[in-house]
Tab-separated table of C-alpha atoms in Angstrom:
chain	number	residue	atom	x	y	z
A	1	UNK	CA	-7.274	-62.322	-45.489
A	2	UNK	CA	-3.769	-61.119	-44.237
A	3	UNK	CA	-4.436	-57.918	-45.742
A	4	UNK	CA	-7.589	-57.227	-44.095
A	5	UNK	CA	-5.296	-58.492	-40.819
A	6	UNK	CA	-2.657	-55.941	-41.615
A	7	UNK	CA	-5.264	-53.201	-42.019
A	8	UNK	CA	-6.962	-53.512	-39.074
A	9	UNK	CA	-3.609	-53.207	-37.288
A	10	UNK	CA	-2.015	-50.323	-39.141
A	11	UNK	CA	-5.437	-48.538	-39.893
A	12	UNK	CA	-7.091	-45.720	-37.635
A	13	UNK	CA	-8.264	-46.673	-34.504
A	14	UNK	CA	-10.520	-44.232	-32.110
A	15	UNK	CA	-9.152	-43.348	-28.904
A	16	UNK	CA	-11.996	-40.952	-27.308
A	17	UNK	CA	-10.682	-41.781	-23.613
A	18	UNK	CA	-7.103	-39.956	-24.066
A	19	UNK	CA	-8.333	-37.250	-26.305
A	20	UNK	CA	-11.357	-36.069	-23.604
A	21	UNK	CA	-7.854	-36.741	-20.581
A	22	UNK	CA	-5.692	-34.815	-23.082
A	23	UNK	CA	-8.343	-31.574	-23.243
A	24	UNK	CA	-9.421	-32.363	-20.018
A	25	UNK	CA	-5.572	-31.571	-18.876
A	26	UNK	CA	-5.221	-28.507	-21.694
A	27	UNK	CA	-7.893	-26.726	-19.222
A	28	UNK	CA	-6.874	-27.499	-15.814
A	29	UNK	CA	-3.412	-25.749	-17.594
A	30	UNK	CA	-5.296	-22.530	-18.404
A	31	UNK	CA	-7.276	-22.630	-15.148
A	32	UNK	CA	-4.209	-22.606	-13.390
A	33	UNK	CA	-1.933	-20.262	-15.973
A	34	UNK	CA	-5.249	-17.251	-16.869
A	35	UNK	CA	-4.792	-15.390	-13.604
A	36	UNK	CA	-0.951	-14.630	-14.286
A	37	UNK	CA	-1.472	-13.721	-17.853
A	38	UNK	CA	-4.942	-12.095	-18.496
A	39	UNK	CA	-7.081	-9.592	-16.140
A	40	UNK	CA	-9.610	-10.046	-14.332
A	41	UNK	CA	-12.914	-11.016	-15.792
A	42	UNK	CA	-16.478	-11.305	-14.824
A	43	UNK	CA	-17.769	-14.813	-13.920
A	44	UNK	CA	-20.107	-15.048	-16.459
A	45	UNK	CA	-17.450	-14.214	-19.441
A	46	UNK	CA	-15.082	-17.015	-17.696
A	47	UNK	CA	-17.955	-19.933	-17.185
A	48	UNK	CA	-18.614	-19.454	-21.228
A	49	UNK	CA	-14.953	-19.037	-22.539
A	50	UNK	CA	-14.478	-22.187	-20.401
A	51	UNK	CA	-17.021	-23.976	-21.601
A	52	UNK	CA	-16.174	-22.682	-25.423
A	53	UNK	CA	-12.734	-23.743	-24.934
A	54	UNK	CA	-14.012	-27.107	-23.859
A	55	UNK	CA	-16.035	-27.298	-27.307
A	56	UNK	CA	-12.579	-26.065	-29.425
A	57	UNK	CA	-10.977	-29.223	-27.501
A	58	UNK	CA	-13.556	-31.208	-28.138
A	59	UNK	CA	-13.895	-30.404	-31.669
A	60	UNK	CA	-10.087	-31.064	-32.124
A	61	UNK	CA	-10.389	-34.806	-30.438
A	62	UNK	CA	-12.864	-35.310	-32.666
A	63	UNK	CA	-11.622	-34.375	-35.909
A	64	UNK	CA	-8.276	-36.424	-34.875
A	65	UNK	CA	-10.034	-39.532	-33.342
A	66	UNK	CA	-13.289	-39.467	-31.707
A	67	UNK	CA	-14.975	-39.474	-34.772
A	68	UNK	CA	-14.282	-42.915	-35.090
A	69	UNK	CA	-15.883	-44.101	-32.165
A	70	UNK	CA	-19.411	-44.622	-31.735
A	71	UNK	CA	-22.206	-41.939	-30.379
A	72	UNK	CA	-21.858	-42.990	-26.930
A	73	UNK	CA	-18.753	-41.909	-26.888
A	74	UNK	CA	-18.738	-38.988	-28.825
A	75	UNK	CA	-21.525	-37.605	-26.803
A	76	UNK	CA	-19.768	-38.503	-23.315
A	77	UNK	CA	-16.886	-36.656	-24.787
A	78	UNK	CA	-18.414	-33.756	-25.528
A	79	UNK	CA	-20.286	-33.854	-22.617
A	80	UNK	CA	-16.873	-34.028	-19.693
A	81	UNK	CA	-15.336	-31.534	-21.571
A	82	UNK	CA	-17.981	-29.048	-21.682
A	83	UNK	CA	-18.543	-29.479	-18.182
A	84	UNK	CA	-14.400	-29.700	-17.343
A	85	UNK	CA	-14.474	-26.272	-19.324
A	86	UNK	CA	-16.704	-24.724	-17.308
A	87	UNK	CA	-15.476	-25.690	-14.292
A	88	UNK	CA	-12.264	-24.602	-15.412
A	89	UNK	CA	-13.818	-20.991	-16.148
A	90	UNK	CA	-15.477	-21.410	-12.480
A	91	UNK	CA	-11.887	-22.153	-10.924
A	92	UNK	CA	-10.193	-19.327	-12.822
A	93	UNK	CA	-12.973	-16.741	-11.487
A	94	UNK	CA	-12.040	-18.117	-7.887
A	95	UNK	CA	-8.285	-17.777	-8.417
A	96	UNK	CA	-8.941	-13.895	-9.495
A	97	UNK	CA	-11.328	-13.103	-6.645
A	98	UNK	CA	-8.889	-14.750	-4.109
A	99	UNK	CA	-5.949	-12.454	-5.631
A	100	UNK	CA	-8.367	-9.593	-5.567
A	101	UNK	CA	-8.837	-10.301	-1.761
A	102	UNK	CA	-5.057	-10.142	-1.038
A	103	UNK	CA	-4.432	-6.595	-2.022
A	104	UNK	CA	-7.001	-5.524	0.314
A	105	UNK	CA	-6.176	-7.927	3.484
A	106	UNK	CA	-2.808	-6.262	3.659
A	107	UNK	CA	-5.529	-3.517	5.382
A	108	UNK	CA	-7.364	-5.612	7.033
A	109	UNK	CA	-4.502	-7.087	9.214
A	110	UNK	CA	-2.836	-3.935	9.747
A	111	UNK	CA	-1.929	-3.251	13.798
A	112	UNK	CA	0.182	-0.592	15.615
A	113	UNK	CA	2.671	-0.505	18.285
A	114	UNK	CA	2.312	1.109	21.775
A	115	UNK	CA	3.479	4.497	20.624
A	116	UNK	CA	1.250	4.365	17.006
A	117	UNK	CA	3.144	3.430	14.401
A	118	UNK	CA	2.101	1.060	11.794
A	119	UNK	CA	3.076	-2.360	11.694
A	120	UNK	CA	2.639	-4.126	8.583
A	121	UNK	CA	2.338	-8.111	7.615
A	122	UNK	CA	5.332	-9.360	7.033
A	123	UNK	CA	4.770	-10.622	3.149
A	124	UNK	CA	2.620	-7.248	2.482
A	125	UNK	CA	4.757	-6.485	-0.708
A	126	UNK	CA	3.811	-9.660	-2.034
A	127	UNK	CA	0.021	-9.188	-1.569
A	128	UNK	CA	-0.604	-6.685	-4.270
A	129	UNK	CA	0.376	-3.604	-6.085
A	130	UNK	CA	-1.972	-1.275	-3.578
A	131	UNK	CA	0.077	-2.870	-0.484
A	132	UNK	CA	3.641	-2.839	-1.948
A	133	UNK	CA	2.995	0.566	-2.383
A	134	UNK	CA	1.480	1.377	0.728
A	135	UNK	CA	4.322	-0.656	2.961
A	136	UNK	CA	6.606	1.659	0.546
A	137	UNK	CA	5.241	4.910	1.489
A	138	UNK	CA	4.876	3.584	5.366
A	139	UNK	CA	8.915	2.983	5.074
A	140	UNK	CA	9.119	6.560	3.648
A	141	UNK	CA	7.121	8.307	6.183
A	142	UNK	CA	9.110	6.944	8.850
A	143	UNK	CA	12.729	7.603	7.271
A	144	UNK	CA	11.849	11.144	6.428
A	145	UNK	CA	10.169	11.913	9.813
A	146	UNK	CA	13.812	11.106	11.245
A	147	UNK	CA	15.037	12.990	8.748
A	148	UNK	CA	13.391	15.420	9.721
A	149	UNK	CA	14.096	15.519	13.555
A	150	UNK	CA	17.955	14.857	12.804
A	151	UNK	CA	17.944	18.275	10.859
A	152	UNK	CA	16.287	20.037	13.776
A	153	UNK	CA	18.735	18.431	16.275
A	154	UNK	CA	21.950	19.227	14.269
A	155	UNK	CA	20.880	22.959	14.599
A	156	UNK	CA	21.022	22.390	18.246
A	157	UNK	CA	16.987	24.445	18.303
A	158	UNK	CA	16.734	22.354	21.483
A	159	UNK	CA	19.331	24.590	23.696
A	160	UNK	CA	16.411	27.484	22.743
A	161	UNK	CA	14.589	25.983	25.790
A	162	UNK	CA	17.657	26.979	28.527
A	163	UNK	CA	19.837	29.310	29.285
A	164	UNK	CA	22.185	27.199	30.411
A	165	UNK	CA	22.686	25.204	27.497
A	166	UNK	CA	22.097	28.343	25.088
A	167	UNK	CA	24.793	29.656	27.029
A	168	UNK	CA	27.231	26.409	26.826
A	169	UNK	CA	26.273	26.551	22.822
A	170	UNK	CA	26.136	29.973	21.524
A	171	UNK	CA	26.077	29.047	18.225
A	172	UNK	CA	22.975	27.862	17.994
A	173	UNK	CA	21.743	31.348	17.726
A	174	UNK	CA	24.289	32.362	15.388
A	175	UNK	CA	22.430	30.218	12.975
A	176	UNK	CA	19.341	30.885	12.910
A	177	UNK	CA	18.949	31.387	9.194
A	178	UNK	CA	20.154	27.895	8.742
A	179	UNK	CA	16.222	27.210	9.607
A	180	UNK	CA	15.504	28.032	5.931
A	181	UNK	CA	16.806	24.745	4.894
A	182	UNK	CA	14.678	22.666	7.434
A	183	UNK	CA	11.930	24.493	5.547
A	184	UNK	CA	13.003	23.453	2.300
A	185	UNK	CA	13.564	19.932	3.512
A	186	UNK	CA	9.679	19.918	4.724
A	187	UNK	CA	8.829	21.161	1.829
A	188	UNK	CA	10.366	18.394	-0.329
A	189	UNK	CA	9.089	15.493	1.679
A	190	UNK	CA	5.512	16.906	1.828
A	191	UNK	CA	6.153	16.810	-2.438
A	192	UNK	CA	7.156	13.276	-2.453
A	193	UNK	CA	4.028	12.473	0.169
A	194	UNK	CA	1.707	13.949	-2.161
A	195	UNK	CA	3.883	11.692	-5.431
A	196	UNK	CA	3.178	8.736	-2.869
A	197	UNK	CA	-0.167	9.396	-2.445
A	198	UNK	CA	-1.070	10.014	-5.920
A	199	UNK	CA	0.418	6.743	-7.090
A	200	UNK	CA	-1.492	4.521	-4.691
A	201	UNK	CA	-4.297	6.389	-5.633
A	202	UNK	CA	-3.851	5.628	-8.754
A	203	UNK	CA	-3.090	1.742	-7.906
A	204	UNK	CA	-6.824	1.994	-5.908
A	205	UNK	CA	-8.503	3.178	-9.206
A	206	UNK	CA	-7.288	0.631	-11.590
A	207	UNK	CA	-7.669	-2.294	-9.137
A	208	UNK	CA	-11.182	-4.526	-9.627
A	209	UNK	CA	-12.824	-3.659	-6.181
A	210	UNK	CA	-15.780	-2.480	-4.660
A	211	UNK	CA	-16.342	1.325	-4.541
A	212	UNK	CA	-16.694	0.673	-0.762
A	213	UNK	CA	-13.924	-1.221	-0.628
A	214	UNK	CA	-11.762	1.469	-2.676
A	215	UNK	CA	-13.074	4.051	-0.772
A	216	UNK	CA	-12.007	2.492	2.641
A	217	UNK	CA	-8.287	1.551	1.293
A	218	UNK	CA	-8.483	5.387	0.109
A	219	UNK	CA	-9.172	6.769	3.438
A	220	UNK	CA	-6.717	4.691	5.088
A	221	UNK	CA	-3.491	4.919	2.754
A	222	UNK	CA	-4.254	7.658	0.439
A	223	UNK	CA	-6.578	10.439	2.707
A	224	UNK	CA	-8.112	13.106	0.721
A	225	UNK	CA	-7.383	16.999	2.175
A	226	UNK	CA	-4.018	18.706	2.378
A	227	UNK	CA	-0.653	17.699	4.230
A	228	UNK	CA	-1.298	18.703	7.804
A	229	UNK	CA	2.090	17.441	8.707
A	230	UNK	CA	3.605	19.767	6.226
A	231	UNK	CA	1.686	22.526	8.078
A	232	UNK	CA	2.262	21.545	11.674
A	233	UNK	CA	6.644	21.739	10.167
A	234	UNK	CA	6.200	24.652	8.543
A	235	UNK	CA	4.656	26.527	11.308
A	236	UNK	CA	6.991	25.250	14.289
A	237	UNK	CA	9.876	26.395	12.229
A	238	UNK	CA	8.742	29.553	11.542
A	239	UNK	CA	8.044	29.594	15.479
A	240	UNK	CA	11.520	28.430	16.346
A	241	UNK	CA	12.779	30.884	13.616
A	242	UNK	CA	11.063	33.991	15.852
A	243	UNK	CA	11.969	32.784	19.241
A	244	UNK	CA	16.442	32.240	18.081
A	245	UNK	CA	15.942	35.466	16.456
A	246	UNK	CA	14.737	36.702	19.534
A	247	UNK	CA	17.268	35.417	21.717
A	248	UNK	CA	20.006	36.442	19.593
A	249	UNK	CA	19.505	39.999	20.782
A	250	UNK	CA	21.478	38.877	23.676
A	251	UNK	CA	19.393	41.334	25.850
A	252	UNK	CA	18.311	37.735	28.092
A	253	UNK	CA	20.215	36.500	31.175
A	254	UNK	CA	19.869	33.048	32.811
A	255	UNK	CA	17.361	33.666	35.561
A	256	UNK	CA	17.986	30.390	38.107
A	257	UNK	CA	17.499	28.238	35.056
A	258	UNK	CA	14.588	30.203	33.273
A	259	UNK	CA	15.146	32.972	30.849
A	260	UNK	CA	14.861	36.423	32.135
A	261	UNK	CA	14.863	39.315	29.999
A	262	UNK	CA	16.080	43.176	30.382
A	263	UNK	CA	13.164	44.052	28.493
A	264	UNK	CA	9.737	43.316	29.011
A	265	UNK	CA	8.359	43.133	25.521
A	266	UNK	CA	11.039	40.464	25.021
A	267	UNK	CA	10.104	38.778	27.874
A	268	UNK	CA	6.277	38.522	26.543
A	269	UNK	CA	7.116	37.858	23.088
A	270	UNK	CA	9.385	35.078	24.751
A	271	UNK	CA	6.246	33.547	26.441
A	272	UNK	CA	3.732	33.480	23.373
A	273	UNK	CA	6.285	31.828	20.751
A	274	UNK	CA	7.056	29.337	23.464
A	275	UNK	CA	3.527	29.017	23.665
A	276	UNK	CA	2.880	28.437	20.376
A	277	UNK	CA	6.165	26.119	20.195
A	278	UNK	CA	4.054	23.857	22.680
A	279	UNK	CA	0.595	23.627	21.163
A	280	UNK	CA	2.512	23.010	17.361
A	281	UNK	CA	3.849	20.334	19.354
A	282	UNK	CA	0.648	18.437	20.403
A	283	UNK	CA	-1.068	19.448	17.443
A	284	UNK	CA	1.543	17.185	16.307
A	285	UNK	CA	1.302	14.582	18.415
A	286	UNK	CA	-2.603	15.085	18.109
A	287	UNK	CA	-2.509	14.594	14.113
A	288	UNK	CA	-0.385	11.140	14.622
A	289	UNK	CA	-3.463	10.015	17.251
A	290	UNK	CA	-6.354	11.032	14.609
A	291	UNK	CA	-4.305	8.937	11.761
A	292	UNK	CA	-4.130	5.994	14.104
A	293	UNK	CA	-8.248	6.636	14.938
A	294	UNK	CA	-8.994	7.583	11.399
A	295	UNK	CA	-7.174	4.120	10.239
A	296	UNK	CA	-8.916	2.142	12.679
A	297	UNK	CA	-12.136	2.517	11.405
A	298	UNK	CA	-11.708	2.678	8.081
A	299	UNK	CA	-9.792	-0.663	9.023
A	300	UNK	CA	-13.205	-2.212	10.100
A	301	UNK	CA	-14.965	-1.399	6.457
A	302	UNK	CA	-12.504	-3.365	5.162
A	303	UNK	CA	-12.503	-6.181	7.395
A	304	UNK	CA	-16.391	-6.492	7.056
A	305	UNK	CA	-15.688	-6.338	3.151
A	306	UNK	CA	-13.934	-9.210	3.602
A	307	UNK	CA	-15.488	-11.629	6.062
């Protein structure tokens, strides 16, 4: 008799409870770790692997100790964690649509200031690869567009607009050739727009979104078409090139503030490039308006994606 005793304190004993808690747990785990270490998936796949992984668990509890309970409790097992699996594969496919969502509501709250320029949420780097690249390019666009003007400015091309100043700093004519490297410095930030452009393309394409979706992101951070920026440059320097070139003839006198010329062909040739200087000028300022328009609505696709 103290045998049997001793065996029926040192034998196996079935402990269902703690092994259906302890797989029960295992998935809430890989609910919560899937999303950082697998892609995406469609609901469907997710609601079976859950459920299968529920079954593995199961199947494990039972070959260590469920098996020695009775059917009631093999079958209730079985039961909670199929159904914990599959609501484990249901939570995962929530966690990856709600980090799907993020990317794109970087767009969605995007505003501007008073004079157009973008302002961006403040943890937009942390919302997805599409808007850490886009707040990237943003931060680029605005650095090299002051880049830009500084160059300009350092040549002094703004003295071309008066005598008086042209006359207090000659040398801004005697440099006119310096011009070339504004060029090239357009030239090299229109290259890195376009290495910008093509990388959040890029980002767009490999992300799990609607085609409407991707198209709207597309049209607002990665536009199709050439670099009318690049053009707008490029033609106001080869503008400003022709008008210092034309003023450092010296045949043009300060005429009660206005430039007067000895020559009358200079004089007309003086009026059409600062003609054209003006309307390169609100082409520009034209283009930056029709970004901010174009944005907009593209900004409402997105926003109706989302609600």
């Amino acid at each position: 008799m103290t045998d049997d005793y001793q065996g029926d304190l040192h034998g196996p004993h079935d402990h269902p409870v703690i092994a259906t808690l302890a797989g029960c747990a295992v998935l809430i785990a890989g609910a919560v770790a899937a999303p950082h270490l697998l892609p995406a998936q469609p609901q469907a796949i997710l609601l079976g692997a859950g459920a299968a992984a529920g079954f593995v668990l199961w199947l494990a509890g039972f070959t260590v100790t469920t098996r020695l309970s009775n059917f009631g409790w093999i079958a209730g097992s079985l039961a909670i964690l199929l159904g914990a699996g599959t609501l484990a594969g249901y939570l995962t496919h929530r966690q990856y649509e709600a980090s799907v969502r993020q990317d794109p509501s970087s767009f969605a709250d995007l505003a501007f200031s008073p004079a157009g320029a973008p302002i961006l949420p403040r943890d937009v780097e942390a919302r997805g690869p599409i808007s850490r690249l886009f707040a990237a390019s943003v931060q680029a666009d605005g650095n090299e567009r002051r880049e830009f003007d500084a160059a300009m400015a350092k040549l002094g091309m703004g003295n071309l607009n008066s005598p008086y100043l042209l006359t207090q700093n000659p040398q801004t004519i005697a440099q006119c050739g310096e011009l070339e490297s504004v060029k090239a410095l357009a030239n090299g930030q229109a290259a890195k727009r376009a290495e910008r452009k093509q990388a959040i393309g890029q980002a767009i394409d490999s992300a799990t979104l609607d085609a409407s979706l991707k198209q709207a992101i597309r049209a607002i951070a990665a536009p199709a078409g050439g670099d009318a920026l690049q053009a707008n440059q490029l033609a106001g320097i080869d503008a400003t090139a022709q008008l210092c070139a034309l003023l450092a003839k010296r045949g043009w006198y300060n005429d009660n503030g206005y430039f007067g010329f000895n020559s009358g062909g200079d004089a007309v040739r003086y009026k059409a490039l600062q003609a054209r200087r003006a309307a390169l000028a609100s082409e520009g300022e034209k283009l930056d308006k029709d970004a901010v328009t174009r944005i907009k609505a593209e900004q409402e696709k997105v926003q109706a994606a989302l609600s």
